[in-house]
mmCIF file of C-alpha atoms in Angstrom:
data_model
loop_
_atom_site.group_PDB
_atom_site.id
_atom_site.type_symbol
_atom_site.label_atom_id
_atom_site.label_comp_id
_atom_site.label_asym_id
_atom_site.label_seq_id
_atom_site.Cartn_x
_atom_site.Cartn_y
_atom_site.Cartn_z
ATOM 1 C CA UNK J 1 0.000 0.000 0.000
ATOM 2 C CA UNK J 2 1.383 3.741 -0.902
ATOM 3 C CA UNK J 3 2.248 5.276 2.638
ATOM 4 C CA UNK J 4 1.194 8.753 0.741
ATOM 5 C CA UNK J 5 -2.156 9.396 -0.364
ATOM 6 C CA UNK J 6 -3.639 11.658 -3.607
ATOM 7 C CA UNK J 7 -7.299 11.016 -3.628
ATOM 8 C CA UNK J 8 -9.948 12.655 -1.877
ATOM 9 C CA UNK J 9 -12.899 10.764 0.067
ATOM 10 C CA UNK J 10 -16.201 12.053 1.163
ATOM 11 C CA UNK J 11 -18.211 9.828 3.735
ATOM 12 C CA UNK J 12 -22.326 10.899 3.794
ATOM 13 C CA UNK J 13 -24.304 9.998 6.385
ATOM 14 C CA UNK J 14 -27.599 10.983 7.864
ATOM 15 C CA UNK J 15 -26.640 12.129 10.931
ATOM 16 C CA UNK J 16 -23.940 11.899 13.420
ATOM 17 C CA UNK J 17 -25.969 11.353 16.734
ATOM 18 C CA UNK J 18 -26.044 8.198 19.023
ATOM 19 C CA UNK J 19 -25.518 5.453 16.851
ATOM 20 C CA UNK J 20 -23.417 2.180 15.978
ATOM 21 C CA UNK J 21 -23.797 3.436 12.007
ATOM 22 C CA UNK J 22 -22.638 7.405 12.984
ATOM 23 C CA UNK J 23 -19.955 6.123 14.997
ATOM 24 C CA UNK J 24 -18.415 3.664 12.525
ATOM 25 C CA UNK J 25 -18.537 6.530 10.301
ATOM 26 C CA UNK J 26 -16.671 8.775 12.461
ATOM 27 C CA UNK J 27 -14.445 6.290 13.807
ATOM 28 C CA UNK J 28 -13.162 5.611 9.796
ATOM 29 C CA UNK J 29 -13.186 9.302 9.032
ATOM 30 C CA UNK J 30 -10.759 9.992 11.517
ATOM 31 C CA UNK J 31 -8.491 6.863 10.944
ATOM 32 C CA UNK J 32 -8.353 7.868 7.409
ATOM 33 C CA UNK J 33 -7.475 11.473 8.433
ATOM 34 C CA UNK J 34 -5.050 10.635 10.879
ATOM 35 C CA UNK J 35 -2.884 8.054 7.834
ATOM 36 C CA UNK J 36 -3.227 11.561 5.844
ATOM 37 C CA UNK J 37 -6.184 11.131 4.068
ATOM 38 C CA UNK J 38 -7.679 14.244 2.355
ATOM 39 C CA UNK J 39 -11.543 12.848 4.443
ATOM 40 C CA UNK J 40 -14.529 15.092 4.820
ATOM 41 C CA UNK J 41 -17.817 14.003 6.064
ATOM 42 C CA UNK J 42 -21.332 15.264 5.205
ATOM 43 C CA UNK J 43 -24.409 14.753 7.724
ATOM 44 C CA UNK J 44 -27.477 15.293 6.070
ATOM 45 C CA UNK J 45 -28.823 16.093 9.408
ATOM 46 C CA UNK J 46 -27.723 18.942 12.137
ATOM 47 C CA UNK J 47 -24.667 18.994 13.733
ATOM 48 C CA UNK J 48 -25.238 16.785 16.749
ATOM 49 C CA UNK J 49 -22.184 14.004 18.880
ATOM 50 C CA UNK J 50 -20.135 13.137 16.464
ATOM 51 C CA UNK J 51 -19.602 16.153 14.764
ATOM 52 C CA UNK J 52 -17.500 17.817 17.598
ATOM 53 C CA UNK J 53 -15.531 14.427 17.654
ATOM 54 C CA UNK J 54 -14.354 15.072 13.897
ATOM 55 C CA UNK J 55 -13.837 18.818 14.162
ATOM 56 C CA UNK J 56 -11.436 18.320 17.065
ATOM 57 C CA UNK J 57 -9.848 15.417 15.180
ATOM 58 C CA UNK J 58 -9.358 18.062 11.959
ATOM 59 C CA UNK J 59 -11.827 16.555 10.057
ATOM 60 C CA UNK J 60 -13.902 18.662 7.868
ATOM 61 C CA UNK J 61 -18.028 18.634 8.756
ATOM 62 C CA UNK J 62 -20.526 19.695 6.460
ATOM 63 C CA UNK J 63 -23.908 19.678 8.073
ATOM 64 C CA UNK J 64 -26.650 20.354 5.117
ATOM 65 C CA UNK J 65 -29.177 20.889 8.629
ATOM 66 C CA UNK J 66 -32.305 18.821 7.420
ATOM 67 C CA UNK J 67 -34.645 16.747 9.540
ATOM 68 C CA UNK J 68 -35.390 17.495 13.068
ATOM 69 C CA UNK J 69 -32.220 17.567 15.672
ATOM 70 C CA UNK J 70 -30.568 14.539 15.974
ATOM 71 C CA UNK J 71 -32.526 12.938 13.347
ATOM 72 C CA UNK J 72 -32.085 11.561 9.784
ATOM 73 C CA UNK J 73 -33.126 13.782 6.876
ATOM 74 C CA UNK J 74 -37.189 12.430 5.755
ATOM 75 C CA UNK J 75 -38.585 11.738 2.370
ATOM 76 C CA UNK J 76 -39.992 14.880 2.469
ATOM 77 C CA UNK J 77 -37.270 16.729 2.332
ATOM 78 C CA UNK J 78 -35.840 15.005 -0.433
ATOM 79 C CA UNK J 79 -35.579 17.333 -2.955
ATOM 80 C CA UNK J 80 -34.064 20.062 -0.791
ATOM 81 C CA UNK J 81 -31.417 17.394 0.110
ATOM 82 C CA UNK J 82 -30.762 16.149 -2.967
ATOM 83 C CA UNK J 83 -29.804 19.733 -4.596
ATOM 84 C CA UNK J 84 -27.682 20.776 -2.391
ATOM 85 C CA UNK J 85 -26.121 17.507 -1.969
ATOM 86 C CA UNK J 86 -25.657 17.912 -5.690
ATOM 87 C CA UNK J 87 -24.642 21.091 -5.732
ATOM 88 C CA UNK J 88 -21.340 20.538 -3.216
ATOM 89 C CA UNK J 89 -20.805 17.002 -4.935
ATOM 90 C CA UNK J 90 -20.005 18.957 -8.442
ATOM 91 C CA UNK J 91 -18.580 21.953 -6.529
ATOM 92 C CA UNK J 92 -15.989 19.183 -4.634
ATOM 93 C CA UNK J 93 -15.295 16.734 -7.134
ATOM 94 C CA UNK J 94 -14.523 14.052 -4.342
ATOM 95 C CA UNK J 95 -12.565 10.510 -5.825
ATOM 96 C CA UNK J 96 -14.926 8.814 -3.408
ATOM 97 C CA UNK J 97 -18.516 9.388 -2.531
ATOM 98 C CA UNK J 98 -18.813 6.797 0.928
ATOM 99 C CA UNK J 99 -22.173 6.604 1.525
ATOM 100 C CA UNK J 100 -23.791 4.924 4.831
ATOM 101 C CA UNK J 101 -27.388 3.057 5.331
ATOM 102 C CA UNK J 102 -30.416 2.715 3.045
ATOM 103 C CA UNK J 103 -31.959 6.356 2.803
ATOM 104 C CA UNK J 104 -28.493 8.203 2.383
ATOM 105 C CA UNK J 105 -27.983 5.588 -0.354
ATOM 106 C CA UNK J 106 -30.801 6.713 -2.120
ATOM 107 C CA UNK J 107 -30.295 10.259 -1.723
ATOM 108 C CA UNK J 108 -26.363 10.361 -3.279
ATOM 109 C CA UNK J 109 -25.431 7.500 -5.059
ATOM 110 C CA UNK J 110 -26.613 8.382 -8.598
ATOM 111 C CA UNK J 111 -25.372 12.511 -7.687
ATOM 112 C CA UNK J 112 -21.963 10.735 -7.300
ATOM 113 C CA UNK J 113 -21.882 8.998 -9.787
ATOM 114 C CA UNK J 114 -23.132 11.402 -11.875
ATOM 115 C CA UNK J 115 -19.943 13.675 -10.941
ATOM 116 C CA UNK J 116 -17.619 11.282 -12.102
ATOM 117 C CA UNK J 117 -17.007 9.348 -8.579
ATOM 118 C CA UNK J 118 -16.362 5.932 -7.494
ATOM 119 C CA UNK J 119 -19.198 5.043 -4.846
ATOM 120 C CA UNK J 120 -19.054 2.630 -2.404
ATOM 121 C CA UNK J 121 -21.767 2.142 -0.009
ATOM 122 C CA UNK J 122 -22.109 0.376 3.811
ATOM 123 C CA UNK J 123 -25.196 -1.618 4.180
ATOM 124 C CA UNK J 124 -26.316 -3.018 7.497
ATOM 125 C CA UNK J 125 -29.565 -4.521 7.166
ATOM 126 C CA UNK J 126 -32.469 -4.392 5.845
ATOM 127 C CA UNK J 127 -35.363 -2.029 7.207
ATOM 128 C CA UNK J 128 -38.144 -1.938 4.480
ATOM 129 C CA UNK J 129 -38.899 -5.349 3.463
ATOM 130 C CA UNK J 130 -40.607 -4.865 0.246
ATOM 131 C CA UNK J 131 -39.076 -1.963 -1.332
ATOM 132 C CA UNK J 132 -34.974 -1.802 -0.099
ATOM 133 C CA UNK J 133 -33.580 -5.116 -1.528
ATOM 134 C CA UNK J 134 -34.920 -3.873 -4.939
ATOM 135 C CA UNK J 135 -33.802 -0.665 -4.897
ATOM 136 C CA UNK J 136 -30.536 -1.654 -3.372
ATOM 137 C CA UNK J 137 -29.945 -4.089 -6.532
ATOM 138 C CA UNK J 138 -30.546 -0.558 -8.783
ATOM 139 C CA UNK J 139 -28.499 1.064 -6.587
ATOM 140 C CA UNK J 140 -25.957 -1.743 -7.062
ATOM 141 C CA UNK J 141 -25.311 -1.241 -10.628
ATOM 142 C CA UNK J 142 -23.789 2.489 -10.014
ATOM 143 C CA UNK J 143 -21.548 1.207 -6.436
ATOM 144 C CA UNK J 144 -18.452 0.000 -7.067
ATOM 145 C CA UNK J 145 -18.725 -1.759 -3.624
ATOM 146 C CA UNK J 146 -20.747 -2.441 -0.741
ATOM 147 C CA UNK J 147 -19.416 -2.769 2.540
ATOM 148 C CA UNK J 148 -20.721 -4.727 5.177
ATOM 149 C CA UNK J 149 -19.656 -5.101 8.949
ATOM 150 C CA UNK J 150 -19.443 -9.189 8.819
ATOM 151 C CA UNK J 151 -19.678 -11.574 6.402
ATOM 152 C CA UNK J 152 -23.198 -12.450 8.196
ATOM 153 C CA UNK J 153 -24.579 -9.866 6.807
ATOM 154 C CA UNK J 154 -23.268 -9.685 3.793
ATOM 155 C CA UNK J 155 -24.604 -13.406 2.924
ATOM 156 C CA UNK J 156 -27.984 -12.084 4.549
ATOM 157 C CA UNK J 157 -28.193 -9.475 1.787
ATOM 158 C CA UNK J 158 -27.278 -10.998 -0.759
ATOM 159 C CA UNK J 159 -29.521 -13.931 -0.402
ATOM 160 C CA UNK J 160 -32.406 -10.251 -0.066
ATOM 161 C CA UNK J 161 -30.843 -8.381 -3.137
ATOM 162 C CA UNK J 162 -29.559 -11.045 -5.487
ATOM 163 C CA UNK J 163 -26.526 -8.685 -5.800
ATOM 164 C CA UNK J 164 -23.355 -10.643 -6.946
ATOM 165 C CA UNK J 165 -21.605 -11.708 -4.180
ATOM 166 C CA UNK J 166 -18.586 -10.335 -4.984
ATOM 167 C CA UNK J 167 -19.962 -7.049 -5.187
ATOM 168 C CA UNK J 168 -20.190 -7.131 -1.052
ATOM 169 C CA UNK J 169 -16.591 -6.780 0.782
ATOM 170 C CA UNK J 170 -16.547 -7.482 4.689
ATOM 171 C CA UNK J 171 -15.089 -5.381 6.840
ATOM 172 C CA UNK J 172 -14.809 -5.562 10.899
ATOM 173 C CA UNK J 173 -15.369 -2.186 12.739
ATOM 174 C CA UNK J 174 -12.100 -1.169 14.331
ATOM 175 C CA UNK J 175 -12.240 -0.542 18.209
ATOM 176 C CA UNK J 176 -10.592 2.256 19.025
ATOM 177 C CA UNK J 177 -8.834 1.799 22.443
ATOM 178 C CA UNK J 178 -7.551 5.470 22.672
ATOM 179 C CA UNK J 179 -11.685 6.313 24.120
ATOM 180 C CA UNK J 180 -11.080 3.669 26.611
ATOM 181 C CA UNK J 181 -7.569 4.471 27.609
ATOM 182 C CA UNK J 182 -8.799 5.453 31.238
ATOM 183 C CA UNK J 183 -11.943 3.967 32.572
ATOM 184 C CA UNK J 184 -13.002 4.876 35.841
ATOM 185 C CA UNK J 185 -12.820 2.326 38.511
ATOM 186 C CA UNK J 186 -15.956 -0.140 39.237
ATOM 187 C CA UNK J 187 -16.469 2.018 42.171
ATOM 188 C CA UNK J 188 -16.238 5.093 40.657
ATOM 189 C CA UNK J 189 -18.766 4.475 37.563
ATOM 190 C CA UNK J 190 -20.797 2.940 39.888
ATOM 191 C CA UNK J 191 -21.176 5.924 42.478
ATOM 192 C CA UNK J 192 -21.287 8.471 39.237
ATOM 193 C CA UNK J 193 -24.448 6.738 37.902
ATOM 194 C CA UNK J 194 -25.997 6.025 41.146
ATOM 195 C CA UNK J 195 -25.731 2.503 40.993
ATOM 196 C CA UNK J 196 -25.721 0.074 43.732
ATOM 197 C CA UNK J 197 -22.451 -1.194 44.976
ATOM 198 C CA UNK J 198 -23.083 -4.840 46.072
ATOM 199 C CA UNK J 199 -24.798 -6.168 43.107
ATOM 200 C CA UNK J 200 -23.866 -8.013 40.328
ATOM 201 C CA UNK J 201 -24.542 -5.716 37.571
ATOM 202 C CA UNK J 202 -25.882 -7.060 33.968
ATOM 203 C CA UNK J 203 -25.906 -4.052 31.392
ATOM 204 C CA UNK J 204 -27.700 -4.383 27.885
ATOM 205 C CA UNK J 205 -26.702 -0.844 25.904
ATOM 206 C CA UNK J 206 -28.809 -0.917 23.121
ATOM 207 C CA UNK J 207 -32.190 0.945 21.285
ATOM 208 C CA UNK J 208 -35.008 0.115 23.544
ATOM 209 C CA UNK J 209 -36.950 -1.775 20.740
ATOM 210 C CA UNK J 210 -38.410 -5.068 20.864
ATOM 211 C CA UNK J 211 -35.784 -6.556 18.239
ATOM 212 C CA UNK J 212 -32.896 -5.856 20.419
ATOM 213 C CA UNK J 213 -34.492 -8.091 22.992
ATOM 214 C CA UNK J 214 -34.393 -6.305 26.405
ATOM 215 C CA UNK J 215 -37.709 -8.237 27.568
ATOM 216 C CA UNK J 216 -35.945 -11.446 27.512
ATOM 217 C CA UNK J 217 -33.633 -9.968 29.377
ATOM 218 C CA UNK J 218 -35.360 -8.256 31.715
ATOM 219 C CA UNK J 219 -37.720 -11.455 31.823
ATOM 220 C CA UNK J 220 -34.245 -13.683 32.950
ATOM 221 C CA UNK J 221 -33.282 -11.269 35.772
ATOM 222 C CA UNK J 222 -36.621 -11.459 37.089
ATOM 223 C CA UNK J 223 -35.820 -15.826 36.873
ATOM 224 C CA UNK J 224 -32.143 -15.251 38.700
ATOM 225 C CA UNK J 225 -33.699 -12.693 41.457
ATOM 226 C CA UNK J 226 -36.572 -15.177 41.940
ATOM 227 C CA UNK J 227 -33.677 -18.143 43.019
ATOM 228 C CA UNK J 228 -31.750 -15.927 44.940
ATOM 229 C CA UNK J 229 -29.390 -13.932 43.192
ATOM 230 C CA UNK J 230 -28.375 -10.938 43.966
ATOM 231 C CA UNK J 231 -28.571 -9.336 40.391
ATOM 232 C CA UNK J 232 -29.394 -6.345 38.901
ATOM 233 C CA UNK J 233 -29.736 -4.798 35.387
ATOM 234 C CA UNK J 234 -28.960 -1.122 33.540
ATOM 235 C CA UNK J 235 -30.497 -0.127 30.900
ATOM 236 C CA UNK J 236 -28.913 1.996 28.325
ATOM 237 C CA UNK J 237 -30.988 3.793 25.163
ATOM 238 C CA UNK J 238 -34.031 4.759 24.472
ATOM 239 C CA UNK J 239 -36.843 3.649 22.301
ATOM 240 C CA UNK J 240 -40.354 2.662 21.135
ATOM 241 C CA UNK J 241 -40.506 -0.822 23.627
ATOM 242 C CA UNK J 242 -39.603 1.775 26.898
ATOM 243 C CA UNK J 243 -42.928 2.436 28.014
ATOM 244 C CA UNK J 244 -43.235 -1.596 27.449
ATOM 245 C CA UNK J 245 -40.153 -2.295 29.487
ATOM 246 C CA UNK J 246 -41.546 -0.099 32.629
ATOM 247 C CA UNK J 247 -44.587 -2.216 32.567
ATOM 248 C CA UNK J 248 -42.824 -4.909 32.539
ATOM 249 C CA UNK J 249 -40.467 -4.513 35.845
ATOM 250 C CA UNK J 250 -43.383 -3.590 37.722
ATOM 251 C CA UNK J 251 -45.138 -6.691 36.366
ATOM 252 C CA UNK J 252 -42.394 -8.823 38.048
ATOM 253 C CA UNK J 253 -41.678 -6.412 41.115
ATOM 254 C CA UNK J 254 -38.297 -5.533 39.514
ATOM 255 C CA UNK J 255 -39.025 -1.328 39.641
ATOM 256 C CA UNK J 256 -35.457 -0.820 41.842
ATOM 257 C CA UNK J 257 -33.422 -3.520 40.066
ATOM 258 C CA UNK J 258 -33.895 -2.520 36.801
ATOM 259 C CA UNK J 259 -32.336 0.658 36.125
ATOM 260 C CA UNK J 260 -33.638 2.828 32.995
ATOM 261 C CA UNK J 261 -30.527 5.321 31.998
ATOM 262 C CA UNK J 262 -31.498 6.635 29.167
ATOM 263 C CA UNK J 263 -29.473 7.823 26.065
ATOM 264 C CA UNK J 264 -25.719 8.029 27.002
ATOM 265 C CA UNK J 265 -22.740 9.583 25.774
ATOM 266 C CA UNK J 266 -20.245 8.425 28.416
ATOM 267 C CA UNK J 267 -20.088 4.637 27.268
ATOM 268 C CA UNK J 268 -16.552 4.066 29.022
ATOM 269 C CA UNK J 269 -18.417 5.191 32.515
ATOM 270 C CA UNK J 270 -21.392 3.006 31.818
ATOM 271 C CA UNK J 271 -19.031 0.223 30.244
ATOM 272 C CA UNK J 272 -16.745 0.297 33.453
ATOM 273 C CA UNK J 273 -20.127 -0.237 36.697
ATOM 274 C CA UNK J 274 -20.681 -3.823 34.716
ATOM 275 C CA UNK J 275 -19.833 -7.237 35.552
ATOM 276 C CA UNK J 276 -21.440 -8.568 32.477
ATOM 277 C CA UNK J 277 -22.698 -7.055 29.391
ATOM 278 C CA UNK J 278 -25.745 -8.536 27.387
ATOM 279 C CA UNK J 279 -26.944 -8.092 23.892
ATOM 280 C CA UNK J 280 -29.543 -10.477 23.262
ATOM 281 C CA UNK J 281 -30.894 -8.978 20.085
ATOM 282 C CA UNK J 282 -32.364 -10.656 17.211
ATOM 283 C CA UNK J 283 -29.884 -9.565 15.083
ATOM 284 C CA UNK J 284 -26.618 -7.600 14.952
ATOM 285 C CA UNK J 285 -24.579 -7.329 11.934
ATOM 286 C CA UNK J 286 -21.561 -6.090 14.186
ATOM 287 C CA UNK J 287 -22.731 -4.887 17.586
ATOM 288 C CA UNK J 288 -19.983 -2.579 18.333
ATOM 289 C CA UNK J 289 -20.965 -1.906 21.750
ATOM 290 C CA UNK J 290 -20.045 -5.534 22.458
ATOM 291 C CA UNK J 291 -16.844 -5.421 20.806
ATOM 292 C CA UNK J 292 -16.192 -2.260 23.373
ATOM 293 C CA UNK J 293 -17.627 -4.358 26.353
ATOM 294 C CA UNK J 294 -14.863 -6.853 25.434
ATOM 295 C CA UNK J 295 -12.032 -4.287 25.200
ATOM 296 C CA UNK J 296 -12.950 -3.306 28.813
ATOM 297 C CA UNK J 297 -13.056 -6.826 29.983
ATOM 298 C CA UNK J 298 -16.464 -7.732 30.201
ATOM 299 C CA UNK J 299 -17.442 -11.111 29.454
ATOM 300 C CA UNK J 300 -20.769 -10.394 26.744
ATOM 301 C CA UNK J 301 -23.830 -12.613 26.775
ATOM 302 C CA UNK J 302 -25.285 -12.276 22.887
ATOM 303 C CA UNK J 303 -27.372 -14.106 19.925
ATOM 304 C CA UNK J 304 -26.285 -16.797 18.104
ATOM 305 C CA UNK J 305 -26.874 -15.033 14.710
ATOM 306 C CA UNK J 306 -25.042 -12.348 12.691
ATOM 307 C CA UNK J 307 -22.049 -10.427 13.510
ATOM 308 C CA UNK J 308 -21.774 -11.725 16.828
ATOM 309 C CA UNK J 309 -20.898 -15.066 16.186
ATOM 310 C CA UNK J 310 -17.797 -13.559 14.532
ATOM 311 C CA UNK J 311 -16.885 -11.310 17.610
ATOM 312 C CA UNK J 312 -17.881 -13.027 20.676
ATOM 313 C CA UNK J 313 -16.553 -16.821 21.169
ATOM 314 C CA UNK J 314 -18.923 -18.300 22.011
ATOM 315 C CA UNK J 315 -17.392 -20.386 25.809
ATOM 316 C CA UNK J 316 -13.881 -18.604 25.915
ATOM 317 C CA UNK J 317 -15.129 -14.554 26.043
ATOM 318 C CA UNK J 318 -18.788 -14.909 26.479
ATOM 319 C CA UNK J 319 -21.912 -16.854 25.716
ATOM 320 C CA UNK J 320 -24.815 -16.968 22.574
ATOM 321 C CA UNK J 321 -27.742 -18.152 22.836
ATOM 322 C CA UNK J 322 -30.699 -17.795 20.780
ATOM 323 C CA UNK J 323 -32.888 -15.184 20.037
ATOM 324 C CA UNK J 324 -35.991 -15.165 22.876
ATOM 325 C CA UNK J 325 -34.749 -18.251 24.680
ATOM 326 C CA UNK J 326 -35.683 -17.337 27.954
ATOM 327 C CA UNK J 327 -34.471 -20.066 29.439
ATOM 328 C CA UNK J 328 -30.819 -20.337 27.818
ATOM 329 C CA UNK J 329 -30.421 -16.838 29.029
ATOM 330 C CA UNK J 330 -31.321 -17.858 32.561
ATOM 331 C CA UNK J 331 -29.247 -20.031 32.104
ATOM 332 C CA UNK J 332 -26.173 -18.731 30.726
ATOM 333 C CA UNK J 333 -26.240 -15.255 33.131
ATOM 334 C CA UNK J 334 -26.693 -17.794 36.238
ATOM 335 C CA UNK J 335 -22.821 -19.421 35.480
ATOM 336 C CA UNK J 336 -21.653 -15.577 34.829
ATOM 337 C CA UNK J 337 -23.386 -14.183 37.674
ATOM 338 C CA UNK J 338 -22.294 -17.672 39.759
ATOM 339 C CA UNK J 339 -18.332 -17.461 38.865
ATOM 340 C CA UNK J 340 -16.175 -14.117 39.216
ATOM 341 C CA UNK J 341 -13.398 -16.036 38.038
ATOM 342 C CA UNK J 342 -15.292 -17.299 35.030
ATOM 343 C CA UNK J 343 -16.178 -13.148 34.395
ATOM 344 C CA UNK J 344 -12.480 -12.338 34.915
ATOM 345 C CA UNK J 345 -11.375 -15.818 32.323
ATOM 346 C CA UNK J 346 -13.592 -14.956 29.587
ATOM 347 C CA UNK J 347 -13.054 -10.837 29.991
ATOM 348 C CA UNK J 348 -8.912 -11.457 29.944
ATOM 349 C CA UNK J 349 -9.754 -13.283 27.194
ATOM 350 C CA UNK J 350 -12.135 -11.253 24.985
ATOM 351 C CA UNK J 351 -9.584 -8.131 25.724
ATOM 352 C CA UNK J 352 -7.128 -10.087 23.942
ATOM 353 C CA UNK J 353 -9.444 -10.687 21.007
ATOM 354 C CA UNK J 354 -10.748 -7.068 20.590
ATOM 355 C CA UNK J 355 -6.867 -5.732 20.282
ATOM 356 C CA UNK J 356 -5.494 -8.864 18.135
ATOM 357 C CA UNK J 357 -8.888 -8.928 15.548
ATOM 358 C CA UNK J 358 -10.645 -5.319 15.859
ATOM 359 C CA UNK J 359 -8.229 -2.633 16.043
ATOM 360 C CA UNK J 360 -8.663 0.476 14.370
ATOM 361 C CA UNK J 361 -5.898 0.645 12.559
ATOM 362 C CA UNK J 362 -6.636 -2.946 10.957
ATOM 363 C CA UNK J 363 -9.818 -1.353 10.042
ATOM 364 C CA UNK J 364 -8.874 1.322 8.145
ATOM 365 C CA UNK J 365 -6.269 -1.131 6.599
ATOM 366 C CA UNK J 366 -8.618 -2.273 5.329
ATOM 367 C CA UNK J 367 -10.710 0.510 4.219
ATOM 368 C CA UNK J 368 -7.323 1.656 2.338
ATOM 369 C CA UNK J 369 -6.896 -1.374 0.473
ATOM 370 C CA UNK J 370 -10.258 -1.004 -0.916
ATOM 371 C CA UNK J 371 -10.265 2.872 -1.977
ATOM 372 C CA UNK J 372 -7.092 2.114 -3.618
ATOM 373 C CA UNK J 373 -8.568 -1.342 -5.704
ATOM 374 C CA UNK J 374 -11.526 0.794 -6.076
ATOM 375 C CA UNK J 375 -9.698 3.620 -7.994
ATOM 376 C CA UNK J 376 -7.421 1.586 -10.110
ATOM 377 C CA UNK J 377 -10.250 -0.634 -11.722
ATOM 378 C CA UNK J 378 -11.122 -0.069 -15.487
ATOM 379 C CA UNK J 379 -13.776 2.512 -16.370
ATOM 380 C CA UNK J 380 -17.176 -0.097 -16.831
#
């Protein structure tokens, strides 16, 4: 690979609030920048967390400001977004257009293309049934790639799109260990979130929406309380399935062990108060906030689908199970919640994973690799 660097790279995205998708975005933008990459990002939305990130990184923003706050930018908007999307793509002339998830997709690719870039486009999964896998084969025909976050997902969409396989190109999120280079103490993150002390505490950091499976969990800890355990759970996100979730710890008498935090930004605190982190969604096609948990020791309790079968191993840094099996997640979270030395086995164990597997730079290794095949293929 050159070690110097004469293309330019724009990465679009909706927005750059709370999100695995926004920060995988801003985690590559700045890895890029940092090998010196000329990388600029565009959020379709307003400037919102990850926008200050990249600024102090030195990583141009442009913020076109549609859509509420903190949101994507809606259909309705469309044609406001797509002319002056336009207008700075021709104005730019970027090498690469990078664009990220279905609607931004839709928006840019053919504006790209149209200005003589290369597109590439990451695809996570897919969130309108009927319309996105044939729109993403359209879309295929003007991407010169498609990046997905595990090779689960990329055999998930293509079996969806019919897209030629070799049109998809997996790529691990990096981790980057710099943002956990100084985690408070158990103690510490504990006391600063007003969490109890002399618990063992589960953690699920996640949307609250039913896919990602918090009433399974929630529906477990009220199993392991019931025979004794002294357990507790935190809740991180928010969501259409809160209001459900609420009912639901009063329904089992769980109000004051299940602990509702809301949408966080200080993921190392919250990270560093838990013993074991779950994830016991129906589907992840990465789950960085697992890959994190790892880095910081934590032994992860996930799904035996997607991504996470190619982060977490499953007995030696954590446990899957399957999607809404009550009773395997009983299970499993009794032998965590049984054996501190078991916690402290697999989290030595998934640290050494995270750093050997995931790192950033490996990532945007990666990332490089492709820009530069990308760029030196034939004209179609």
């Amino acid at each position: 690979m050159n070690d110097t660097f004469d293309f330019r790279v724009v990465h679009v995205v909706g927005n750059l609030d709370v999100g695995g998708g926004q920060k995988l975005t801003a985690l590559i933008a700045r890895g890029l920048h940092d090998r010196g990459v000329d990388v600029s990002v565009v959020s379709l939305g307003r400037p919102s967390l990850y926008t200050q990130y990249l600024v102090d990184a030195g990583v141009p923003v442009i913020s076109l400001g549609l859509g509420r706050e903190g949101t994507s930018v809606d259909w309705r908007q469309a044609p406001r977004a797509i002319w002056n999307l336009g207008t700075l793509l021709r104005r730019e002339r970027f090498d690469i257009v990078h664009t990220h998830m279905f609607r931004t997709a839709v928006l840019t690719t053919g504006l790209a293309r149209l200005t003589g870039s290369r597109v590439l486009g990451t695809s996570h999964r897919i969130y309108f049934d009927r319309v996105q896998p044939v729109v993403e084969r359209v879309l295929s025909v003007l991407q010169d790639a498609i990046v997905v976050d595990s090779a689960a997902v990329g055999q998930i969409l293509q079996a969806r799109t019919h897209i030629p396989p070799d049109k998809y190109v997996a790529i691990h999120n990096g981790i980057d260990p710099q943002e956990f280079q100084n985690p408070p103490s158990r103690v510490d993150a504990r006391r600063d979130l007003g969490l109890p002390d002399d618990v063992v505490l589960l953690g699920c950091v996640a949307h609250l929406e039913p896919h990602k499976g918090q009433r399974h969990l929630v529906a477990a800890v009220g199993r392991l309380r019931a025979s004794g355990r002294n357990v507790e759970v935190v809740l991180v996100g928010g969501g259409s399935d809160e209001l459900a979730l609420h009912m639901l710890t009063t329904e089992l008498g769980l109000r004051d062990q299940v602990h509702f935090l809301g949408v966080r930004t200080d993921l190392p605190v919250v990270l560093s108060a838990l013993d074991v982190l779950a994830l016991p969604s129906v589907f992840e096609g990465f789950g960085i906030v697992q890959a994190e948990g790892m880095l910081l020791r934590l032994p992860v309790l996930s799904t035996n689908a997607g991504g996470a079968l190619e982060v977490v191993a499953d007995g030696e840094t954590g446990f899957l199970v399957p999607f809404g099996d009550v009773d395997a997640i009983t299970a499993r979270l009794s032998q965590l919640v049984d054996d501190a030395e078991l916690r402290a086995e697999f989290g030595a164990r998934g640290r050494e994973r995270i750093l050997r597997e995931f790192s950033l730079d490996r990532m945007v290794d990666r990332y490089l690799r492709l820009y530069e095949r990308v760029l030196t293929k034939s004209d179609r």
